[in-house]
CSV table of C-alpha atoms in Angstrom, one decimal:
chain,number,residue,atom,x,y,z
A,170,MET,CA,19.9,-21.1,-98.2
A,171,SER,CA,16.4,-22.6,-98.4
A,172,THR,CA,17.9,-26.2,-97.8
A,173,ALA,CA,19.4,-25.3,-94.5
A,174,GLY,CA,18.4,-27.7,-91.8
A,175,GLN,CA,16.9,-30.1,-94.3
A,176,VAL,CA,18.0,-33.4,-95.8
A,177,ILE,CA,19.4,-32.8,-99.3
A,178,ARG,CA,18.9,-35.4,-102.0
A,179,CYS,CA,21.5,-35.3,-104.7
A,180,LYS,CA,23.9,-37.5,-106.8
A,181,ALA,CA,27.1,-39.1,-105.5
A,182,ALA,CA,29.6,-41.6,-106.9
A,183,VAL,CA,29.4,-44.6,-104.6
A,184,ALA,CA,32.1,-47.2,-104.3
A,185,TRP,CA,30.1,-50.4,-103.5
A,186,GLU,CA,33.2,-52.8,-103.5
A,187,SER,CA,36.8,-52.8,-104.1
A,188,GLY,CA,38.0,-52.3,-107.6
A,189,LYS,CA,34.5,-52.1,-109.1
A,190,PRO,CA,33.5,-48.9,-111.1
A,191,LEU,CA,31.8,-46.2,-109.0
A,192,SER,CA,28.1,-46.0,-109.4
A,193,ILE,CA,26.2,-42.7,-109.6
A,194,GLU,CA,23.4,-42.9,-107.0
A,195,GLU,CA,20.9,-40.6,-105.4
A,196,VAL,CA,22.1,-40.2,-101.9
A,197,GLU,CA,20.4,-38.4,-98.9
A,198,VAL,CA,22.8,-35.9,-97.1
A,199,ALA,CA,21.8,-35.0,-93.6
A,200,PRO,CA,22.2,-31.3,-92.3
A,201,PRO,CA,25.4,-30.5,-90.5
A,202,GLN,CA,25.6,-31.1,-86.8
A,203,LYS,CA,27.7,-29.3,-84.2
A,204,ASP,CA,31.0,-28.0,-85.6
A,205,GLU,CA,30.1,-29.2,-89.1
A,206,VAL,CA,29.6,-27.6,-92.5
A,207,ARG,CA,27.6,-28.7,-95.4
A,208,ILE,CA,29.3,-27.9,-98.7
A,209,LYS,CA,28.1,-27.9,-102.3
A,210,ILE,CA,30.9,-29.3,-104.2
A,211,LEU,CA,31.6,-27.8,-107.7
A,212,PHE,CA,34.9,-29.3,-108.6
A,213,THR,CA,36.7,-32.5,-107.4
A,214,SER,CA,39.8,-34.1,-108.7
A,215,LEU,CA,41.2,-37.7,-108.5
A,216,CYS,CA,44.3,-38.4,-106.3
A,217,HIS,CA,46.3,-41.7,-106.0
A,218,THR,CA,45.0,-42.0,-102.3
A,219,ASP,CA,41.4,-42.4,-103.7
A,220,VAL,CA,42.5,-45.1,-106.1
A,221,TYR,CA,44.5,-46.7,-103.2
A,222,PHE,CA,41.4,-47.1,-100.9
A,223,TRP,CA,39.1,-47.9,-103.9
A,224,ASP,CA,41.3,-50.8,-104.8
A,225,ALA,CA,41.8,-51.7,-101.1
A,226,LYS,CA,44.7,-54.0,-101.6
A,227,GLY,CA,46.4,-54.2,-98.2
A,228,GLN,CA,43.8,-51.8,-96.8
A,229,ASN,CA,40.8,-52.4,-94.5
A,230,PRO,CA,38.1,-52.6,-97.1
A,231,LEU,CA,35.3,-50.3,-95.9
A,232,PHE,CA,32.3,-50.3,-98.3
A,233,PRO,CA,30.0,-48.8,-99.4
A,234,ARG,CA,31.8,-45.5,-99.4
A,235,ILE,CA,32.0,-42.1,-101.0
A,236,LEU,CA,35.7,-41.4,-101.8
A,237,GLY,CA,37.2,-38.0,-102.8
A,238,HIS,CA,39.2,-35.5,-101.0
A,239,GLU,CA,40.7,-33.0,-103.4
A,240,ALA,CA,37.9,-30.3,-104.1
A,241,GLY,CA,36.5,-27.0,-104.1
A,242,GLY,CA,32.9,-25.8,-103.4
A,243,ILE,CA,30.7,-23.3,-101.6
A,244,VAL,CA,29.2,-23.5,-98.1
A,245,GLU,CA,25.5,-24.4,-98.2
A,246,SER,CA,24.7,-24.3,-94.5
A,247,VAL,CA,26.7,-24.7,-91.1
A,248,GLY,CA,26.0,-26.4,-88.0
A,249,GLU,CA,25.8,-25.2,-84.3
A,250,GLY,CA,29.1,-23.6,-83.0
A,251,VAL,CA,30.4,-22.7,-86.4
A,252,THR,CA,31.4,-19.1,-86.4
A,253,ASP,CA,34.0,-18.6,-88.9
A,254,LEU,CA,32.3,-19.8,-92.0
A,255,LYS,CA,28.8,-18.8,-93.4
A,256,PRO,CA,26.7,-19.8,-96.3
A,257,GLY,CA,28.2,-18.6,-99.7
A,258,ASP,CA,31.8,-19.0,-98.6
A,259,HIS,CA,34.2,-20.5,-101.1
A,260,VAL,CA,36.1,-23.4,-99.6
A,261,LEU,CA,38.5,-26.1,-100.0
A,262,PRO,CA,37.7,-29.3,-97.9
A,263,ILE,CA,41.0,-30.9,-96.5
A,264,PHE,CA,41.8,-34.4,-95.7
A,265,THR,CA,43.4,-33.4,-92.5
A,266,GLY,CA,42.5,-30.7,-90.1
A,267,GLU,CA,43.1,-28.0,-87.6
A,268,CYS,CA,41.2,-27.7,-84.4
A,269,LYS,CA,43.1,-24.6,-83.4
A,270,GLU,CA,43.3,-25.9,-79.7
A,271,CYS,CA,45.5,-29.0,-79.4
A,272,PRO,CA,49.2,-28.8,-78.6
A,273,HIS,CA,50.0,-29.4,-82.4
A,274,CYS,CA,47.7,-26.7,-83.6
A,275,LEU,CA,49.1,-24.2,-81.0
A,276,SER,CA,52.8,-25.1,-82.1
A,277,GLU,CA,54.2,-23.0,-85.0
A,278,GLU,CA,56.2,-26.2,-86.0
A,279,SER,CA,53.5,-28.8,-86.4
A,280,ASN,CA,50.4,-29.3,-88.6
A,281,MET,CA,49.5,-32.8,-87.1
A,282,CYS,CA,46.2,-31.9,-85.3
A,283,ASP,CA,45.4,-34.4,-82.5
A,284,LEU,CA,41.6,-34.2,-83.3
A,285,LEU,CA,41.6,-34.1,-86.9
A,286,ARG,CA,44.7,-35.6,-88.5
A,287,ILE,CA,44.2,-38.0,-91.2
A,288,ASN,CA,42.3,-41.4,-90.2
A,289,THR,CA,41.6,-43.7,-93.2
A,290,ASP,CA,39.5,-46.0,-91.1
A,291,ARG,CA,37.1,-43.4,-89.9
A,292,VAL,CA,33.7,-43.8,-91.7
A,293,GLY,CA,31.6,-41.5,-89.7
A,294,MET,CA,31.7,-37.9,-88.2
A,295,ILE,CA,33.8,-37.2,-85.1
A,296,ASN,CA,30.9,-35.6,-83.4
A,297,ASP,CA,28.7,-38.8,-83.0
A,298,GLY,CA,30.5,-41.5,-85.1
A,299,LYS,CA,27.6,-41.5,-87.5
A,300,SER,CA,27.6,-41.0,-91.3
A,301,ARG,CA,25.6,-38.1,-93.0
A,302,PHE,CA,25.1,-40.0,-96.1
A,303,SER,CA,22.5,-42.6,-96.6
A,304,ILE,CA,20.6,-44.5,-99.4
A,305,ASN,CA,17.1,-45.7,-98.4
A,306,GLY,CA,18.0,-45.2,-94.7
A,307,LYS,CA,21.2,-47.3,-94.9
A,308,PRO,CA,24.4,-45.4,-94.2
A,309,ILE,CA,27.2,-45.0,-96.7
A,310,TYR,CA,30.6,-44.5,-95.2
A,311,HIS,CA,32.7,-41.3,-95.2
A,312,PHE,CA,36.3,-41.0,-96.6
A,313,LEU,CA,38.9,-38.8,-95.0
A,314,GLY,CA,36.2,-36.7,-93.5
A,315,THR,CA,35.8,-35.1,-96.9
A,316,SER,CA,33.9,-37.5,-99.4
A,317,THR,CA,33.9,-35.1,-102.2
A,318,PHE,CA,32.6,-37.4,-105.0
A,319,SER,CA,29.0,-36.1,-104.0
A,320,GLU,CA,27.3,-33.0,-105.0
A,321,TYR,CA,26.9,-32.1,-101.4
A,322,THR,CA,29.1,-33.3,-98.4
A,323,VAL,CA,29.4,-32.7,-94.8
A,324,VAL,CA,32.8,-31.9,-93.2
A,325,HIS,CA,34.1,-30.9,-89.8
A,326,VAL,CA,34.8,-27.1,-89.6
A,327,GLY,CA,38.4,-27.8,-88.7
A,328,GLN,CA,38.9,-29.4,-92.2
A,329,VAL,CA,37.6,-26.4,-94.2
A,330,ALA,CA,39.9,-23.9,-95.6
A,331,LYS,CA,38.0,-20.5,-96.5
A,332,ILE,CA,39.6,-19.0,-99.7
A,333,ASN,CA,39.4,-16.0,-101.8
A,334,PRO,CA,36.0,-16.0,-103.5
A,335,HIS,CA,37.6,-14.7,-106.8
A,336,ALA,CA,39.9,-17.8,-107.0
A,337,PRO,CA,38.9,-20.3,-109.7
A,338,LEU,CA,37.8,-23.5,-107.9
A,339,ASP,CA,38.3,-25.5,-111.0
A,340,LYS,CA,42.2,-24.8,-110.7
A,341,VAL,CA,42.7,-24.3,-106.9
A,342,CYS,CA,40.8,-27.4,-105.9
A,343,VAL,CA,44.1,-29.4,-106.5
A,344,LEU,CA,45.6,-27.4,-103.7
A,345,SER,CA,43.5,-29.3,-101.2
A,346,CYS,CA,46.0,-32.3,-101.2
A,347,GLY,CA,48.7,-33.3,-103.7
A,348,MET,CA,50.0,-29.9,-105.0
A,349,SER,CA,50.3,-28.6,-101.6
A,350,THR,CA,51.9,-31.7,-100.1
A,351,GLY,CA,54.8,-31.5,-102.8
A,352,PHE,CA,55.1,-27.7,-103.1
A,353,GLY,CA,55.2,-27.4,-99.3
A,354,ALA,CA,57.7,-30.2,-98.9
A,355,THR,CA,60.2,-28.2,-100.8
A,356,VAL,CA,59.4,-24.6,-99.7
A,357,ASN,CA,58.5,-25.2,-96.0
A,358,VAL,CA,60.7,-28.2,-95.1
A,359,ALA,CA,63.6,-28.6,-97.7
A,360,LYS,CA,63.9,-24.7,-97.9
A,361,PRO,CA,66.4,-24.6,-100.7
A,362,LYS,CA,68.3,-21.3,-100.9
A,363,LYS,CA,68.4,-19.3,-104.2
A,364,GLY,CA,71.0,-21.0,-106.6
A,365,GLN,CA,71.1,-24.3,-104.8
A,366,SER,CA,70.5,-27.7,-106.4
A,367,VAL,CA,67.4,-30.0,-105.7
A,368,ALA,CA,66.9,-33.6,-106.6
A,369,ILE,CA,63.2,-34.7,-107.0
A,370,PHE,CA,62.5,-38.5,-106.6
A,371,GLY,CA,59.3,-39.4,-108.5
A,372,LEU,CA,57.9,-37.1,-111.2
A,373,GLY,CA,54.2,-37.7,-110.6
A,374,ALA,CA,51.9,-34.9,-109.6
A,375,VAL,CA,53.3,-34.6,-106.0
A,376,GLY,CA,56.9,-34.7,-107.3
A,377,LEU,CA,56.3,-32.1,-110.0
A,378,ALA,CA,54.6,-30.0,-107.3
A,379,ALA,CA,58.0,-30.4,-105.4
A,380,ALA,CA,59.8,-29.3,-108.5
A,381,GLU,CA,57.5,-26.3,-108.8
A,382,GLY,CA,58.5,-25.5,-105.2
A,383,ALA,CA,62.2,-25.7,-106.1
A,384,ARG,CA,61.6,-23.5,-109.2
A,385,VAL,CA,59.9,-20.7,-107.2
A,386,SER,CA,62.7,-20.9,-104.6
A,387,GLY,CA,65.2,-20.1,-107.3
A,388,ALA,CA,67.0,-23.5,-107.5
A,389,SER,CA,69.7,-23.5,-110.1
A,390,ARG,CA,69.5,-27.1,-110.9
A,391,ILE,CA,66.5,-29.4,-110.5
A,392,ILE,CA,67.4,-33.1,-111.1
A,393,GLY,CA,64.4,-35.5,-111.6
A,394,ILE,CA,64.8,-39.1,-110.9
A,395,ASP,CA,62.2,-41.5,-112.2
A,396,LEU,CA,62.0,-45.0,-113.7
A,397,ASN,CA,59.6,-43.9,-116.5
A,398,PRO,CA,61.5,-41.9,-119.1
A,399,SER,CA,58.2,-40.8,-120.7
A,400,ARG,CA,57.7,-38.4,-117.7
A,401,PHE,CA,60.8,-36.5,-118.5
A,402,GLU,CA,59.7,-34.3,-121.3
A,403,GLN,CA,56.7,-33.2,-119.2
A,404,ALA,CA,58.9,-32.4,-116.3
A,405,ASN,CA,60.7,-29.8,-118.4
A,406,LYS,CA,57.7,-27.5,-118.0
A,407,PHE,CA,58.1,-27.7,-114.3
A,408,GLY,CA,61.7,-26.4,-114.3
A,409,VAL,CA,63.3,-29.8,-114.2
A,410,THR,CA,66.8,-29.3,-115.7
A,411,ASP,CA,68.3,-32.8,-115.5
A,412,PHE,CA,67.0,-36.2,-115.8
A,413,VAL,CA,68.2,-39.5,-114.3
A,414,ASN,CA,66.7,-43.0,-114.8
A,415,PRO,CA,68.2,-45.3,-112.3
A,416,LYS,CA,67.8,-48.2,-114.8
A,417,ASP,CA,70.4,-46.6,-117.0
A,418,TYR,CA,73.2,-47.1,-114.5
A,419,ASN,CA,74.8,-50.2,-112.9
A,420,LYS,CA,75.5,-48.5,-109.7
A,421,PRO,CA,73.2,-46.9,-107.0
A,422,VAL,CA,71.5,-43.8,-108.2
A,423,GLN,CA,72.8,-41.8,-105.2
A,424,GLU,CA,76.4,-42.4,-106.4
A,425,VAL,CA,75.3,-41.1,-109.8
A,426,ILE,CA,73.9,-37.8,-108.5
A,427,VAL,CA,76.8,-37.3,-106.2
A,428,GLU,CA,79.2,-37.5,-109.1
A,429,MET,CA,77.0,-35.3,-111.4
A,430,THR,CA,77.0,-32.7,-108.7
A,431,GLY,CA,80.5,-32.8,-107.4
A,432,GLY,CA,79.6,-33.9,-103.9
A,433,GLY,CA,75.8,-34.2,-103.9
A,434,VAL,CA,72.7,-32.0,-104.0
A,435,ASP,CA,71.9,-29.3,-101.6
A,436,ARG,CA,68.3,-30.5,-101.1
A,437,SER,CA,66.3,-33.7,-102.1
A,438,VAL,CA,62.7,-34.5,-101.9
A,439,GLU,CA,61.4,-38.1,-102.2
A,440,CYS,CA,57.8,-38.5,-103.6
A,441,THR,CA,57.5,-42.2,-104.3
A,442,GLY,CA,57.0,-44.2,-101.2
A,443,SER,CA,59.8,-46.6,-102.3
A,444,ILE,CA,62.2,-47.4,-99.4
A,445,GLN,CA,65.1,-47.5,-101.8
A,446,ALA,CA,64.2,-44.1,-103.2
A,447,MET,CA,64.1,-42.9,-99.7
A,448,ILE,CA,67.6,-44.2,-98.9
A,449,SER,CA,68.9,-42.8,-102.2
A,450,ALA,CA,67.4,-39.4,-101.6
A,451,PHE,CA,69.2,-39.2,-98.3
A,452,GLU,CA,72.5,-40.6,-99.3
A,453,CYS,CA,72.7,-38.3,-102.4
A,454,VAL,CA,72.7,-34.9,-100.4
A,455,HIS,CA,75.9,-33.1,-99.7
A,456,ASP,CA,77.6,-33.6,-96.4
A,457,GLY,CA,77.7,-30.6,-94.2
A,458,TRP,CA,74.5,-28.9,-95.1
A,459,GLY,CA,72.5,-31.4,-97.4
A,460,VAL,CA,68.7,-31.8,-96.4
A,461,ALA,CA,66.5,-34.8,-97.6
A,462,VAL,CA,62.9,-34.7,-97.1
A,463,LEU,CA,60.6,-37.8,-97.3
A,464,VAL,CA,57.1,-37.3,-98.6
A,465,GLY,CA,56.1,-40.7,-100.1
A,466,VAL,CA,54.2,-43.2,-97.9
A,467,PRO,CA,56.1,-46.6,-97.5
A,468,ASN,CA,54.6,-50.0,-97.1
A,469,LYS,CA,53.9,-50.9,-93.4
A,470,ASP,CA,56.8,-53.4,-93.2
A,471,ASP,CA,59.4,-51.1,-94.7
A,472,ALA,CA,62.6,-50.3,-92.8
A,473,PHE,CA,64.8,-47.4,-93.5
A,474,LYS,CA,68.5,-48.4,-93.4
A,475,THR,CA,71.6,-46.2,-93.8
A,476,HIS,CA,75.0,-46.0,-92.2
A,477,PRO,CA,74.9,-43.6,-89.2
A,478,VAL,CA,78.0,-41.9,-90.5
A,479,ASN,CA,75.9,-40.1,-92.9
A,480,LEU,CA,74.1,-38.3,-90.1
A,481,LEU,CA,77.5,-37.8,-88.4
A,482,ASN,CA,78.7,-36.1,-91.6
A,483,GLU,CA,76.0,-33.6,-91.0
A,484,LYS,CA,73.3,-34.7,-93.6
A,485,THR,CA,69.7,-34.0,-92.4
A,486,LEU,CA,66.8,-36.3,-92.9
A,487,LYS,CA,63.3,-34.9,-92.5
A,488,GLY,CA,59.8,-36.1,-93.0
A,489,THR,CA,56.7,-34.1,-93.8
A,490,PHE,CA,52.9,-34.3,-93.8
A,491,PHE,CA,50.7,-32.3,-96.1
A,492,GLY,CA,53.8,-30.1,-96.9
A,493,ASN,CA,53.8,-28.8,-93.2
A,494,TYR,CA,50.7,-26.6,-93.9
A,495,LYS,CA,48.1,-26.0,-91.4
A,496,PRO,CA,44.9,-26.2,-93.4
A,497,ARG,CA,42.8,-23.4,-92.1
A,498,SER,CA,45.7,-21.0,-91.4
A,499,ASP,CA,48.1,-21.6,-94.2
A,500,ILE,CA,46.1,-22.9,-97.5
A,501,PRO,CA,44.4,-19.6,-98.2
A,502,ALA,CA,47.9,-18.0,-98.5
A,503,VAL,CA,48.8,-20.6,-100.9
A,504,VAL,CA,45.6,-19.9,-103.1
A,505,GLU,CA,46.9,-16.1,-103.0
A,506,LYS,CA,50.3,-17.4,-104.5
A,507,TYR,CA,48.3,-18.8,-107.4
A,508,MET,CA,46.3,-15.6,-107.7
A,509,ASN,CA,49.4,-13.5,-107.7
A,510,LYS,CA,50.9,-15.7,-110.5
A,511,GLU,CA,53.7,-16.8,-107.9
A,512,LEU,CA,52.6,-20.4,-108.3
A,513,GLU,CA,51.4,-22.3,-111.4
A,514,LEU,CA,48.6,-24.8,-111.3
A,515,ASP,CA,47.0,-24.9,-114.8
A,516,LYS,CA,49.8,-27.1,-115.9
A,517,PHE,CA,48.9,-29.8,-113.4
A,518,ILE,CA,45.4,-30.2,-114.7
A,519,THR,CA,45.8,-32.4,-117.8
A,520,HIS,CA,42.2,-33.6,-118.1
A,521,THR,CA,38.7,-32.6,-117.3
A,522,VAL,CA,35.5,-35.0,-117.3
A,523,PRO,CA,31.9,-34.4,-116.2
A,524,PHE,CA,30.7,-36.1,-113.0
A,525,SER,CA,28.8,-38.7,-115.1
A,526,GLU,CA,32.2,-39.9,-116.4
A,527,ILE,CA,34.2,-40.1,-113.1
A,528,ASN,CA,35.2,-43.7,-113.9
A,529,LYS,CA,37.1,-42.2,-116.9
A,530,ALA,CA,39.3,-40.4,-114.3
A,531,PHE,CA,40.0,-43.8,-112.6
A,532,GLU,CA,40.9,-45.2,-116.1
A,533,LEU,CA,43.4,-42.3,-116.8
A,534,MET,CA,45.3,-42.7,-113.6
A,535,LEU,CA,45.5,-46.5,-113.7
A,536,ALA,CA,46.8,-46.0,-117.3
A,537,GLY,CA,49.4,-43.4,-116.0
A,538,GLU,CA,48.1,-40.8,-118.1
A,539,GLY,CA,48.3,-37.2,-117.3
A,540,LEU,CA,48.7,-35.6,-113.6
A,541,ARG,CA,45.3,-34.4,-112.4
A,542,CYS,CA,41.9,-35.0,-113.9
A,543,VAL,CA,39.4,-32.5,-112.6
A,544,ILE,CA,35.7,-33.7,-112.4
A,545,ARG,CA,33.1,-31.1,-112.9
A,546,MET,CA,30.0,-31.7,-110.7
A,547,ASP,CA,27.4,-29.7,-112.6
A,548,THR,CA,27.5,-32.3,-115.6
C-alpha cells in the first residue's frame, strides 16, 4: 500500500485520564518495526477489561492511552522479518500472543507464551519499548499490545491471527477475546461429554460463550447461576436450561446444585471472578469425575479455600487463560466454526455504534445493557 513505511495520521479514541470519556483525536501512527504489523481496524468491540483499565481503580493508572483489544481488520503494512502476513490479509489482533519458539508455544498443552503473554503494564512495543502512537510528538501509551480504538494500530506479529478473508469482521471480531475465552474454557478445558450436565457461574458475555460451548458439546442440561434474574431470559437463547439465583436460597448454592442434579454436575465453568463463586463451582461438581474450570480473574488478595477431601474424592479443579487457545495456531479454526455454522456469534452482538459514539458503548456496559457492542470504525 502507498502508506507503507510512512507515518499515518488517523483518528483514535484516547483515554486521557481514568474514568473520563474518551476523546477522538488525530494521532500519528509510526510504521511497523521488526516483527511488527500495522493494521487498519475496521471493527472493534468493548470488553470489560477495557472498562476496568479505563476506570483504573486498583490498577496502575497509565495515561494517556489508546485502549481496545477485541477487533478485526486488514494488514496495511509489515515490518522487517514478518513472513507469514502480507498487506491485505484479514486478521484479528489478540491481547496475548504466540511467538512459536518458547517452551509454552512448543508445548501442545499451553498457550501462555513467554514473550507475548498478557502484560497490562506494558505501554510500548516489545522490540524497543517505545510507543508507535503520538500526538504532536508526545507518545500515547499502548494497551495489551493491541490498542484497537484507533483507525490504525501497530501489533507484534505474534499477536495477529490471520483468518478467512470471507469471514465477516463485524461478527468474528468478538472472537479475539471474550467469546473465545468462554467457549474454549468449556470445549478445550472442561470438555463435557455428550449428555452431561454443565453449570455456568456468571451469565455475562463470557459465561454465555461458555454456555454456547456446552450447547455445541451436546450437554443435556446447562444450569446458569447469576445474581441478576434479568439475565435469565436472554440466557435461554444460549441453551441454558435451568436458572439458579443464589439469593433465592438460605444455603450455599453448591448444595442447591448438588440436590437438583442428584449428586452434582459433571462440569462447571466459573466466569465471574468472585472467589465465592469459584468455591461453589468446584464444590458443586460430582465426585469421581466432576471437573470445575475457573475463568474469572479474582482480586489480588483473594484466597481459594476448600476442604482437601473434595480433591481426594476425585473432583478436579482447573484454570484457563484465553480458553487454552494459541492465538495464531487455533483462532483461525474457531472462525471456521462460525463460517460452518457450528458456532453462533450474532446473538452475542446486541449493539452497534459508530466510532464517533464510542463513549455510548461504555455507557451501555456500565449500565449492564447487552452483551457486546461493536464499534464501526468507518463512521
